[in-house]
Amino acid sequence: MKKFLSLIVAATLSLSLVACGSSQNNNQSTEATSNESSSEVSQEDNSQADGAVAKIKEKGELVMATSPDYPPYEFKIIEDGKEKIVGFDIAIAEEIAKDMGVDLRVLELDFNGLLVSLNSNKADMVMAGMTPDEERSKAVDFSEIYYLAEQSILVPADKKDELNTLESFAGKKIGVQKGSVQEKIAMEQLPDSKIVSLVKLPNIILDLKAGNIDAAIVELPVASGYVKQYPELAISEAKVIDETGGSAIAIKKGNQDLVDQINSTIKRLQDEGAIDQYVVEANEIVNNMVE
Ligand code: ARG
């Protein structure tokens, strides 16, 4: 089973490189066509063509950019020999697309390149367990928060008793994802630690398991999944503080119609209790990966 998992990790790492390149290219051609068609519409019907929602309906596709290395939010599985991106963010995005009457396309990018894809019009929205912090809010708009989670510090299980206060991490190497709020949290709240920023989360987990780093900061649902998968990992009793602590969907500034549209789906799903259900389902997939 371990072998199977490491295969998935390896596949994720190599395929993501390929997927990144090719999906970006595909997307550029889609962009060109969709821009053409939307400008055609604007000549005929201005009221329709102005809004971001109208443009998405026109191209029949909602493009969600994500970094699928964050189970249970978004991750890759192999189903019937084919790679598939799943997770509760994807389940929510499917509903957003459904409410707009369009298909969902998932565009895979590195986490630290996600927001740029909005301003370059490669994606309509970014959904990646993303915290709507102040700095990002200057560059993009955010939907309402659709999920709340605290931060946690993953450590080797045999170091759990030793690494149990923020002070105990002095001089230790802390793995964080490049461009994440965890990177900032680590710099601010663990000033005596060495911060190791890596682009892909699976690499951080591999490094932690190999003893190359001493800890990793991730959202609690992510840490819990990894602890179930790898009994040699544990969650430290030490807690970092995260003021923003929630996930929201990022949208290019100036598209209030799209923000409203997305918020209406979030509201519907929250009222139906569907989001909690998606989280349960995504966790089941993560847990089944080890059994
Ligand atoms: N919540 C953190 C942030 O916004 C980490 C999100 C990481 N997401 C991912 N798909 N790798 O910075």
PDB file of C-alpha atoms and ligand atoms in Angstrom:
ATOM      1  CA  MET A   1       0.000   0.000   0.000  1.00  0.00           C
ATOM      2  CA  LYS A   2       2.859   2.353   0.824  1.00  0.00           C
ATOM      3  CA  LYS A   3       4.223   1.581  -2.602  1.00  0.00           C
ATOM      4  CA  PHE A   4       0.913   2.455  -4.201  1.00  0.00           C
ATOM      5  CA  LEU A   5       0.865   5.754  -2.372  1.00  0.00           C
ATOM      6  CA  SER A   6       4.372   6.714  -3.279  1.00  0.00           C
ATOM      7  CA  LEU A   7       3.497   5.876  -6.855  1.00  0.00           C
ATOM      8  CA  ILE A   8       0.653   8.345  -6.674  1.00  0.00           C
ATOM      9  CA  VAL A   9       2.938  10.955  -5.141  1.00  0.00           C
ATOM     10  CA  ALA A  10       5.541  10.360  -7.825  1.00  0.00           C
ATOM     11  CA  ALA A  11       2.894  10.437 -10.526  1.00  0.00           C
ATOM     12  CA  THR A  12       1.493  13.639  -9.092  1.00  0.00           C
ATOM     13  CA  LEU A  13       4.878  15.290  -9.152  1.00  0.00           C
ATOM     14  CA  SER A  14       5.802  14.280 -12.678  1.00  0.00           C
ATOM     15  CA  LEU A  15       2.371  14.654 -14.221  1.00  0.00           C
ATOM     16  CA  SER A  16       1.851  18.041 -12.702  1.00  0.00           C
ATOM     17  CA  LEU A  17       4.877  19.322 -14.589  1.00  0.00           C
ATOM     18  CA  VAL A  18       3.463  17.997 -17.847  1.00  0.00           C
ATOM     19  CA  ALA A  19      -0.083  19.033 -17.053  1.00  0.00           C
ATOM     20  CA  CYS A  20       1.040  22.518 -16.173  1.00  0.00           C
ATOM     21  CA  GLY A  21       2.688  23.119 -19.496  1.00  0.00           C
ATOM     22  CA  SER A  22       0.025  21.587 -21.661  1.00  0.00           C
ATOM     23  CA  SER A  23      -3.030  22.921 -19.898  1.00  0.00           C
ATOM     24  CA  GLN A  24      -1.630  26.410 -20.043  1.00  0.00           C
ATOM     25  CA  ASN A  25      -1.181  26.086 -23.770  1.00  0.00           C
ATOM     26  CA  ASN A  26      -4.618  24.631 -24.285  1.00  0.00           C
ATOM     27  CA  ASN A  27      -6.005  27.375 -22.256  1.00  0.00           C
ATOM     28  CA  GLN A  28      -4.371  30.089 -24.264  1.00  0.00           C
ATOM     29  CA  SER A  29      -6.076  28.900 -27.399  1.00  0.00           C
ATOM     30  CA  THR A  30      -9.409  28.678 -25.601  1.00  0.00           C
ATOM     31  CA  GLU A  31      -8.878  32.198 -24.336  1.00  0.00           C
ATOM     32  CA  ALA A  32      -8.298  33.523 -27.828  1.00  0.00           C
ATOM     33  CA  THR A  33     -11.494  31.989 -29.157  1.00  0.00           C
ATOM     34  CA  SER A  34     -13.598  33.015 -26.223  1.00  0.00           C
ATOM     35  CA  ASN A  35     -12.379  36.606 -26.413  1.00  0.00           C
ATOM     36  CA  GLU A  36     -13.309  36.740 -30.053  1.00  0.00           C
ATOM     37  CA  SER A  37     -16.752  35.370 -29.498  1.00  0.00           C
ATOM     38  CA  SER A  38     -17.501  37.615 -26.559  1.00  0.00           C
ATOM     39  CA  SER A  39     -16.546  40.720 -28.486  1.00  0.00           C
ATOM     40  CA  GLU A  40     -18.899  39.599 -31.252  1.00  0.00           C
ATOM     41  CA  VAL A  41     -21.661  39.423 -28.701  1.00  0.00           C
ATOM     42  CA  SER A  42     -20.859  42.847 -27.316  1.00  0.00           C
ATOM     43  CA  GLN A  43     -21.592  44.379 -30.693  1.00  0.00           C
ATOM     44  CA  GLU A  44     -24.990  42.758 -30.836  1.00  0.00           C
ATOM     45  CA  ASP A  45     -26.093  42.835 -27.231  1.00  0.00           C
ATOM     46  CA  ASN A  46     -24.259  45.072 -24.825  1.00  0.00           C
ATOM     47  CA  SER A  47     -26.363  44.271 -21.776  1.00  0.00           C
ATOM     48  CA  GLN A  48     -25.361  40.593 -21.983  1.00  0.00           C
ATOM     49  CA  ALA A  49     -21.737  40.846 -22.923  1.00  0.00           C
ATOM     50  CA  ASP A  50     -20.476  43.211 -20.266  1.00  0.00           C
ATOM     51  CA  GLY A  51     -20.572  40.859 -17.320  1.00  0.00           C
ATOM     52  CA  ALA A  52     -18.111  38.135 -16.428  1.00  0.00           C
ATOM     53  CA  VAL A  53     -21.012  35.736 -15.860  1.00  0.00           C
ATOM     54  CA  ALA A  54     -22.366  36.375 -19.360  1.00  0.00           C
ATOM     55  CA  LYS A  55     -18.916  35.703 -20.826  1.00  0.00           C
ATOM     56  CA  ILE A  56     -18.610  32.407 -18.971  1.00  0.00           C
ATOM     57  CA  LYS A  57     -22.073  31.348 -20.144  1.00  0.00           C
ATOM     58  CA  GLU A  58     -21.127  32.336 -23.664  1.00  0.00           C
ATOM     59  CA  LYS A  59     -18.043  30.098 -23.676  1.00  0.00           C
ATOM     60  CA  GLY A  60     -19.984  27.365 -21.865  1.00  0.00           C
ATOM     61  CA  GLU A  61     -17.159  26.722 -19.451  1.00  0.00           C
ATOM     62  CA  LEU A  62     -16.055  27.881 -16.018  1.00  0.00           C
ATOM     63  CA  VAL A  63     -12.301  27.621 -15.579  1.00  0.00           C
ATOM     64  CA  MET A  64     -11.115  27.000 -12.036  1.00  0.00           C
ATOM     65  CA  ALA A  65      -7.380  27.258 -11.398  1.00  0.00           C
ATOM     66  CA  THR A  66      -6.080  25.175  -8.506  1.00  0.00           C
ATOM     67  CA  SER A  67      -3.029  23.471  -7.058  1.00  0.00           C
ATOM     68  CA  PRO A  68      -4.203  19.881  -6.519  1.00  0.00           C
ATOM     69  CA  ASP A  69      -1.722  18.988  -3.803  1.00  0.00           C
ATOM     70  CA  TYR A  70      -3.882  19.724  -0.773  1.00  0.00           C
ATOM     71  CA  PRO A  71      -6.051  16.763   0.246  1.00  0.00           C
ATOM     72  CA  PRO A  72      -8.957  16.866   1.155  1.00  0.00           C
ATOM     73  CA  TYR A  73      -9.364  20.302  -0.550  1.00  0.00           C
ATOM     74  CA  GLU A  74      -8.002  19.179  -3.942  1.00  0.00           C
ATOM     75  CA  PHE A  75      -5.816  16.252  -4.872  1.00  0.00           C
ATOM     76  CA  LYS A  76      -5.217  13.689  -7.571  1.00  0.00           C
ATOM     77  CA  ILE A  77      -6.347  10.123  -7.646  1.00  0.00           C
ATOM     78  CA  ILE A  78      -6.013   7.427 -10.249  1.00  0.00           C
ATOM     79  CA  GLU A  79      -9.388   6.079 -11.280  1.00  0.00           C
ATOM     80  CA  ASP A  80      -9.688   3.369 -13.953  1.00  0.00           C
ATOM     81  CA  GLY A  81      -6.071   4.005 -14.857  1.00  0.00           C
ATOM     82  CA  LYS A  82      -6.741   7.704 -15.416  1.00  0.00           C
ATOM     83  CA  GLU A  83      -5.648  10.648 -13.346  1.00  0.00           C
ATOM     84  CA  LYS A  84      -8.457  12.687 -11.852  1.00  0.00           C
ATOM     85  CA  ILE A  85      -8.538  15.808  -9.667  1.00  0.00           C
ATOM     86  CA  VAL A  86     -10.993  15.464  -6.776  1.00  0.00           C
ATOM     87  CA  GLY A  87     -11.653  17.063  -3.392  1.00  0.00           C
ATOM     88  CA  PHE A  88     -14.281  19.201  -1.711  1.00  0.00           C
ATOM     89  CA  ASP A  89     -13.191  22.367  -3.532  1.00  0.00           C
ATOM     90  CA  ILE A  90     -13.859  20.563  -6.815  1.00  0.00           C
ATOM     91  CA  ALA A  91     -17.275  19.378  -5.595  1.00  0.00           C
ATOM     92  CA  ILE A  92     -18.200  22.979  -4.716  1.00  0.00           C
ATOM     93  CA  ALA A  93     -16.871  24.283  -8.044  1.00  0.00           C
ATOM     94  CA  GLU A  94     -18.979  21.706  -9.915  1.00  0.00           C
ATOM     95  CA  GLU A  95     -22.052  23.187  -8.234  1.00  0.00           C
ATOM     96  CA  ILE A  96     -21.022  26.751  -9.100  1.00  0.00           C
ATOM     97  CA  ALA A  97     -20.677  25.687 -12.742  1.00  0.00           C
ATOM     98  CA  LYS A  98     -24.001  23.829 -12.593  1.00  0.00           C
ATOM     99  CA  ASP A  99     -25.805  26.910 -11.264  1.00  0.00           C
ATOM    100  CA  MET A 100     -24.430  28.839 -14.240  1.00  0.00           C
ATOM    101  CA  GLY A 101     -25.405  26.083 -16.648  1.00  0.00           C
ATOM    102  CA  VAL A 102     -21.823  25.531 -17.844  1.00  0.00           C
ATOM    103  CA  ASP A 103     -19.127  22.842 -17.606  1.00  0.00           C
ATOM    104  CA  LEU A 104     -16.288  23.035 -15.130  1.00  0.00           C
ATOM    105  CA  ARG A 105     -12.701  22.901 -16.377  1.00  0.00           C
ATOM    106  CA  VAL A 106      -9.933  22.486 -13.803  1.00  0.00           C
ATOM    107  CA  LEU A 107      -6.661  24.156 -14.675  1.00  0.00           C
ATOM    108  CA  GLU A 108      -3.678  22.896 -12.713  1.00  0.00           C
ATOM    109  CA  LEU A 109      -1.032  25.400 -11.629  1.00  0.00           C
ATOM    110  CA  ASP A 110       1.529  25.756  -8.860  1.00  0.00           C
ATOM    111  CA  PHE A 111       0.056  27.365  -5.769  1.00  0.00           C
ATOM    112  CA  ASN A 112       2.251  30.440  -6.041  1.00  0.00           C
ATOM    113  CA  GLY A 113       1.126  31.019  -9.639  1.00  0.00           C
ATOM    114  CA  LEU A 114      -2.612  30.803  -9.035  1.00  0.00           C
ATOM    115  CA  LEU A 115      -3.624  34.437  -8.582  1.00  0.00           C
ATOM    116  CA  VAL A 116      -1.638  35.567 -11.598  1.00  0.00           C
ATOM    117  CA  SER A 117      -3.856  33.315 -13.751  1.00  0.00           C
ATOM    118  CA  LEU A 118      -6.840  35.575 -12.978  1.00  0.00           C
ATOM    119  CA  ASN A 119      -5.267  38.762 -14.185  1.00  0.00           C
ATOM    120  CA  SER A 120      -3.897  37.043 -17.279  1.00  0.00           C
ATOM    121  CA  ASN A 121      -7.442  35.713 -17.957  1.00  0.00           C
ATOM    122  CA  LYS A 122      -6.349  32.077 -17.923  1.00  0.00           C
ATOM    123  CA  ALA A 123      -8.893  31.254 -15.231  1.00  0.00           C
ATOM    124  CA  ASP A 124     -12.262  32.632 -14.125  1.00  0.00           C
ATOM    125  CA  MET A 125     -11.732  31.765 -10.487  1.00  0.00           C
ATOM    126  CA  VAL A 126      -9.088  30.383  -8.159  1.00  0.00           C
ATOM    127  CA  MET A 127     -10.124  27.815  -5.610  1.00  0.00           C
ATOM    128  CA  ALA A 128      -7.375  26.176  -3.590  1.00  0.00           C
ATOM    129  CA  GLY A 129      -8.229  26.248   0.088  1.00  0.00           C
ATOM    130  CA  MET A 130      -7.119  29.843  -0.268  1.00  0.00           C
ATOM    131  CA  THR A 131      -7.123  32.187   2.697  1.00  0.00           C
ATOM    132  CA  PRO A 132      -8.514  35.618   1.769  1.00  0.00           C
ATOM    133  CA  ASP A 133      -5.778  37.579   3.522  1.00  0.00           C
ATOM    134  CA  GLU A 134      -5.247  41.319   3.330  1.00  0.00           C
ATOM    135  CA  GLU A 135      -2.371  41.261   0.904  1.00  0.00           C
ATOM    136  CA  ARG A 136      -4.196  39.067  -1.618  1.00  0.00           C
ATOM    137  CA  SER A 137      -7.362  41.124  -1.225  1.00  0.00           C
ATOM    138  CA  LYS A 138      -5.465  44.087  -2.662  1.00  0.00           C
ATOM    139  CA  ALA A 139      -4.904  42.145  -5.877  1.00  0.00           C
ATOM    140  CA  VAL A 140      -8.122  40.130  -6.274  1.00  0.00           C
ATOM    141  CA  ASP A 141     -11.687  39.965  -4.968  1.00  0.00           C
ATOM    142  CA  PHE A 142     -12.841  37.125  -2.750  1.00  0.00           C
ATOM    143  CA  SER A 143     -16.144  35.325  -2.321  1.00  0.00           C
ATOM    144  CA  GLU A 144     -17.599  34.715   1.104  1.00  0.00           C
ATOM    145  CA  ILE A 145     -15.627  32.217   3.192  1.00  0.00           C
ATOM    146  CA  TYR A 146     -16.976  28.747   2.379  1.00  0.00           C
ATOM    147  CA  TYR A 147     -14.941  26.707   4.851  1.00  0.00           C
ATOM    148  CA  LEU A 148     -13.177  27.370   8.139  1.00  0.00           C
ATOM    149  CA  ALA A 149     -10.102  25.525   9.384  1.00  0.00           C
ATOM    150  CA  GLU A 150      -7.296  26.147  11.834  1.00  0.00           C
ATOM    151  CA  GLN A 151      -3.615  25.716  11.174  1.00  0.00           C
ATOM    152  CA  SER A 152      -1.608  22.846  12.559  1.00  0.00           C
ATOM    153  CA  ILE A 153       2.010  21.801  12.822  1.00  0.00           C
ATOM    154  CA  LEU A 154       2.879  18.337  11.512  1.00  0.00           C
ATOM    155  CA  VAL A 155       5.863  16.674  13.197  1.00  0.00           C
ATOM    156  CA  PRO A 156       7.391  13.181  13.256  1.00  0.00           C
ATOM    157  CA  ALA A 157       5.333  11.086  15.700  1.00  0.00           C
ATOM    158  CA  ASP A 158       8.433  10.236  17.760  1.00  0.00           C
ATOM    159  CA  LYS A 159       9.184  13.973  18.244  1.00  0.00           C
ATOM    160  CA  LYS A 160       5.665  14.911  19.278  1.00  0.00           C
ATOM    161  CA  ASP A 161       6.491  15.199  23.000  1.00  0.00           C
ATOM    162  CA  GLU A 162       9.622  17.197  22.347  1.00  0.00           C
ATOM    163  CA  LEU A 163       8.124  19.602  19.788  1.00  0.00           C
ATOM    164  CA  ASN A 164       5.116  20.761  21.780  1.00  0.00           C
ATOM    165  CA  THR A 165       5.490  24.547  22.151  1.00  0.00           C
ATOM    166  CA  LEU A 166       6.321  27.270  19.617  1.00  0.00           C
ATOM    167  CA  GLU A 167       9.641  27.796  21.465  1.00  0.00           C
ATOM    168  CA  SER A 168      10.598  24.158  20.938  1.00  0.00           C
ATOM    169  CA  PHE A 169      10.847  24.849  17.189  1.00  0.00           C
ATOM    170  CA  ALA A 170      13.808  27.233  17.668  1.00  0.00           C
ATOM    171  CA  GLY A 171      16.596  26.229  15.301  1.00  0.00           C
ATOM    172  CA  LYS A 172      14.344  23.639  13.601  1.00  0.00           C
ATOM    173  CA  LYS A 173      13.527  23.475   9.900  1.00  0.00           C
ATOM    174  CA  ILE A 174       9.893  24.242   9.119  1.00  0.00           C
ATOM    175  CA  GLY A 175       8.432  23.278   5.738  1.00  0.00           C
ATOM    176  CA  VAL A 176       5.779  25.528   4.192  1.00  0.00           C
ATOM    177  CA  GLN A 177       4.269  25.895   0.750  1.00  0.00           C
ATOM    178  CA  LYS A 178       5.731  28.724  -1.305  1.00  0.00           C
ATOM    179  CA  GLY A 179       3.399  31.723  -1.428  1.00  0.00           C
ATOM    180  CA  SER A 180       1.064  30.334   1.236  1.00  0.00           C
ATOM    181  CA  VAL A 181      -0.158  32.057   4.380  1.00  0.00           C
ATOM    182  CA  GLN A 182       1.736  29.362   6.282  1.00  0.00           C
ATOM    183  CA  GLU A 183       4.960  30.823   4.912  1.00  0.00           C
ATOM    184  CA  LYS A 184       4.056  34.179   6.445  1.00  0.00           C
ATOM    185  CA  ILE A 185       2.805  32.621   9.681  1.00  0.00           C
ATOM    186  CA  ALA A 186       6.065  30.708  10.084  1.00  0.00           C
ATOM    187  CA  MET A 187       8.185  33.802   9.489  1.00  0.00           C
ATOM    188  CA  GLU A 188       6.191  35.842  11.987  1.00  0.00           C
ATOM    189  CA  GLN A 189       5.462  33.294  14.697  1.00  0.00           C
ATOM    190  CA  LEU A 190       8.543  31.087  14.478  1.00  0.00           C
ATOM    191  CA  PRO A 191      11.270  33.718  14.012  1.00  0.00           C
ATOM    192  CA  ASP A 192      13.964  31.429  15.437  1.00  0.00           C
ATOM    193  CA  SER A 193      13.222  28.575  13.049  1.00  0.00           C
ATOM    194  CA  LYS A 194      14.603  27.998   9.548  1.00  0.00           C
ATOM    195  CA  ILE A 195      11.820  28.325   6.991  1.00  0.00           C
ATOM    196  CA  VAL A 196      11.971  25.925   4.044  1.00  0.00           C
ATOM    197  CA  SER A 197       9.523  27.049   1.297  1.00  0.00           C
ATOM    198  CA  LEU A 198       8.709  24.457  -1.344  1.00  0.00           C
ATOM    199  CA  VAL A 199       6.371  24.747  -4.342  1.00  0.00           C
ATOM    200  CA  LYS A 200       4.665  21.340  -3.979  1.00  0.00           C
ATOM    201  CA  LEU A 201       3.141  20.094  -0.768  1.00  0.00           C
ATOM    202  CA  PRO A 202       3.945  16.376  -1.402  1.00  0.00           C
ATOM    203  CA  ASN A 203       7.629  17.311  -1.394  1.00  0.00           C
ATOM    204  CA  ILE A 204       7.242  18.904   2.028  1.00  0.00           C
ATOM    205  CA  ILE A 205       5.635  15.709   3.341  1.00  0.00           C
ATOM    206  CA  LEU A 206       8.372  13.554   1.786  1.00  0.00           C
ATOM    207  CA  ASP A 207      11.041  15.773   3.354  1.00  0.00           C
ATOM    208  CA  LEU A 208       9.347  15.556   6.733  1.00  0.00           C
ATOM    209  CA  LYS A 209       9.156  11.773   6.534  1.00  0.00           C
ATOM    210  CA  ALA A 210      12.801  11.592   5.447  1.00  0.00           C
ATOM    211  CA  GLY A 211      13.905  13.797   8.360  1.00  0.00           C
ATOM    212  CA  ASN A 212      15.178  16.574   6.072  1.00  0.00           C
ATOM    213  CA  ILE A 213      12.883  19.016   7.849  1.00  0.00           C
ATOM    214  CA  ASP A 214      11.490  18.915  11.408  1.00  0.00           C
ATOM    215  CA  ALA A 215       7.931  20.148  10.890  1.00  0.00           C
ATOM    216  CA  ALA A 216       5.396  21.391   8.350  1.00  0.00           C
ATOM    217  CA  ILE A 217       2.562  23.881   8.751  1.00  0.00           C
ATOM    218  CA  VAL A 218      -0.671  23.052   6.928  1.00  0.00           C
ATOM    219  CA  GLU A 219      -4.405  23.458   7.546  1.00  0.00           C
ATOM    220  CA  LEU A 220      -5.696  20.941  10.104  1.00  0.00           C
ATOM    221  CA  PRO A 221      -7.854  18.860   7.703  1.00  0.00           C
ATOM    222  CA  VAL A 222      -4.769  18.352   5.530  1.00  0.00           C
ATOM    223  CA  ALA A 223      -2.608  17.380   8.512  1.00  0.00           C
ATOM    224  CA  SER A 224      -5.261  14.942   9.782  1.00  0.00           C
ATOM    225  CA  GLY A 225      -5.349  13.186   6.409  1.00  0.00           C
ATOM    226  CA  TYR A 226      -1.579  12.798   6.310  1.00  0.00           C
ATOM    227  CA  VAL A 227      -1.465  11.484   9.895  1.00  0.00           C
ATOM    228  CA  LYS A 228      -3.956   8.785   8.895  1.00  0.00           C
ATOM    229  CA  GLN A 229      -1.906   7.928   5.817  1.00  0.00           C
ATOM    230  CA  TYR A 230       1.456   7.972   7.582  1.00  0.00           C
ATOM    231  CA  PRO A 231       1.468   6.793  11.213  1.00  0.00           C
ATOM    232  CA  GLU A 232       5.038   8.081  11.524  1.00  0.00           C
ATOM    233  CA  LEU A 233       3.608  11.630  11.461  1.00  0.00           C
ATOM    234  CA  ALA A 234       1.653  13.420  14.207  1.00  0.00           C
ATOM    235  CA  ILE A 235       0.074  16.800  14.949  1.00  0.00           C
ATOM    236  CA  SER A 236       1.989  18.900  17.479  1.00  0.00           C
ATOM    237  CA  GLU A 237       0.264  20.384  20.487  1.00  0.00           C
ATOM    238  CA  ALA A 238       1.900  23.715  19.645  1.00  0.00           C
ATOM    239  CA  LYS A 239      -0.486  26.105  17.901  1.00  0.00           C
ATOM    240  CA  VAL A 240       0.211  28.955  15.524  1.00  0.00           C
ATOM    241  CA  ILE A 241      -2.367  31.727  15.314  1.00  0.00           C
ATOM    242  CA  ASP A 242      -4.147  32.362  12.044  1.00  0.00           C
ATOM    243  CA  GLU A 243      -6.388  35.421  12.033  1.00  0.00           C
ATOM    244  CA  THR A 244      -7.898  34.914   8.590  1.00  0.00           C
ATOM    245  CA  GLY A 245      -8.410  31.129   9.027  1.00  0.00           C
ATOM    246  CA  GLY A 246     -10.847  30.303   6.233  1.00  0.00           C
ATOM    247  CA  SER A 247     -11.058  29.509   2.539  1.00  0.00           C
ATOM    248  CA  ALA A 248     -12.597  31.728  -0.123  1.00  0.00           C
ATOM    249  CA  ILE A 249     -12.714  31.818  -3.912  1.00  0.00           C
ATOM    250  CA  ALA A 250     -10.596  34.435  -5.693  1.00  0.00           C
ATOM    251  CA  ILE A 251     -11.964  36.360  -8.676  1.00  0.00           C
ATOM    252  CA  LYS A 252     -10.352  39.024 -10.844  1.00  0.00           C
ATOM    253  CA  LYS A 253     -11.173  42.486  -9.511  1.00  0.00           C
ATOM    254  CA  GLY A 254     -14.080  44.352 -11.054  1.00  0.00           C
ATOM    255  CA  ASN A 255     -16.414  41.382 -11.637  1.00  0.00           C
ATOM    256  CA  GLN A 256     -19.023  41.825  -8.942  1.00  0.00           C
ATOM    257  CA  ASP A 257     -21.582  39.857 -10.977  1.00  0.00           C
ATOM    258  CA  LEU A 258     -19.353  36.777 -10.797  1.00  0.00           C
ATOM    259  CA  VAL A 259     -18.673  37.306  -7.082  1.00  0.00           C
ATOM    260  CA  ASP A 260     -22.460  37.486  -6.474  1.00  0.00           C
ATOM    261  CA  GLN A 261     -23.107  34.426  -8.634  1.00  0.00           C
ATOM    262  CA  ILE A 262     -20.480  32.402  -6.733  1.00  0.00           C
ATOM    263  CA  ASN A 263     -21.761  33.639  -3.348  1.00  0.00           C
ATOM    264  CA  SER A 264     -25.275  32.546  -4.233  1.00  0.00           C
ATOM    265  CA  THR A 265     -24.070  28.969  -4.833  1.00  0.00           C
ATOM    266  CA  ILE A 266     -22.020  29.011  -1.609  1.00  0.00           C
ATOM    267  CA  LYS A 267     -25.102  30.183   0.272  1.00  0.00           C
ATOM    268  CA  ARG A 268     -27.262  27.475  -1.302  1.00  0.00           C
ATOM    269  CA  LEU A 269     -24.726  24.748  -0.469  1.00  0.00           C
ATOM    270  CA  GLN A 270     -24.343  26.011   3.100  1.00  0.00           C
ATOM    271  CA  ASP A 271     -28.124  26.065   3.577  1.00  0.00           C
ATOM    272  CA  GLU A 272     -28.335  22.511   2.254  1.00  0.00           C
ATOM    273  CA  GLY A 273     -25.463  21.338   4.481  1.00  0.00           C
ATOM    274  CA  ALA A 274     -23.776  20.138   1.306  1.00  0.00           C
ATOM    275  CA  ILE A 275     -20.293  21.547   1.982  1.00  0.00           C
ATOM    276  CA  ASP A 276     -19.861  19.504   5.170  1.00  0.00           C
ATOM    277  CA  GLN A 277     -20.984  16.479   3.200  1.00  0.00           C
ATOM    278  CA  TYR A 278     -18.385  17.159   0.463  1.00  0.00           C
ATOM    279  CA  VAL A 279     -15.698  17.403   3.158  1.00  0.00           C
ATOM    280  CA  VAL A 280     -16.762  14.023   4.578  1.00  0.00           C
ATOM    281  CA  GLU A 281     -16.726  12.470   1.098  1.00  0.00           C
ATOM    282  CA  ALA A 282     -13.306  13.912   0.254  1.00  0.00           C
ATOM    283  CA  ASN A 283     -11.900  12.660   3.576  1.00  0.00           C
ATOM    284  CA  GLU A 284     -13.260   9.205   2.798  1.00  0.00           C
ATOM    285  CA  ILE A 285     -11.298   9.144  -0.436  1.00  0.00           C
ATOM    286  CA  VAL A 286      -8.145  10.264   1.409  1.00  0.00           C
ATOM    287  CA  ASN A 287      -8.629   7.615   4.093  1.00  0.00           C
ATOM    288  CA  ASN A 288      -9.325   4.860   1.570  1.00  0.00           C
ATOM    289  CA  MET A 289      -5.982   5.593  -0.035  1.00  0.00           C
ATOM    290  CA  VAL A 290      -4.318   3.779   2.878  1.00  0.00           C
ATOM    291  CA  GLU A 291      -6.698   0.988   3.715  1.00  0.00           C
TER     292      GLU A 291
HETATM  293  N1  ARG B   1      -4.672  28.342   3.116  1.00  0.00           N
HETATM  294  C1  ARG B   1      -3.310  28.479   2.707  1.00  0.00           C
HETATM  295  C2  ARG B   1      -3.148  29.712   1.851  1.00  0.00           C
HETATM  296  O1  ARG B   1      -4.105  30.246   1.370  1.00  0.00           O
HETATM  297  C3  ARG B   1      -2.755  27.269   2.005  1.00  0.00           C
HETATM  298  C4  ARG B   1      -3.542  26.784   0.832  1.00  0.00           C
HETATM  299  C5  ARG B   1      -2.787  25.732   0.029  1.00  0.00           C
HETATM  300  N2  ARG B   1      -3.597  25.222  -1.015  1.00  0.00           N
HETATM  301  C6  ARG B   1      -3.224  24.315  -1.943  1.00  0.00           C
HETATM  302  N3  ARG B   1      -4.099  23.916  -2.818  1.00  0.00           N
HETATM  303  N4  ARG B   1      -1.999  23.868  -1.970  1.00  0.00           N
HETATM  304  O2  ARG B   1      -2.073  30.187   1.641  1.00  0.00           O
END
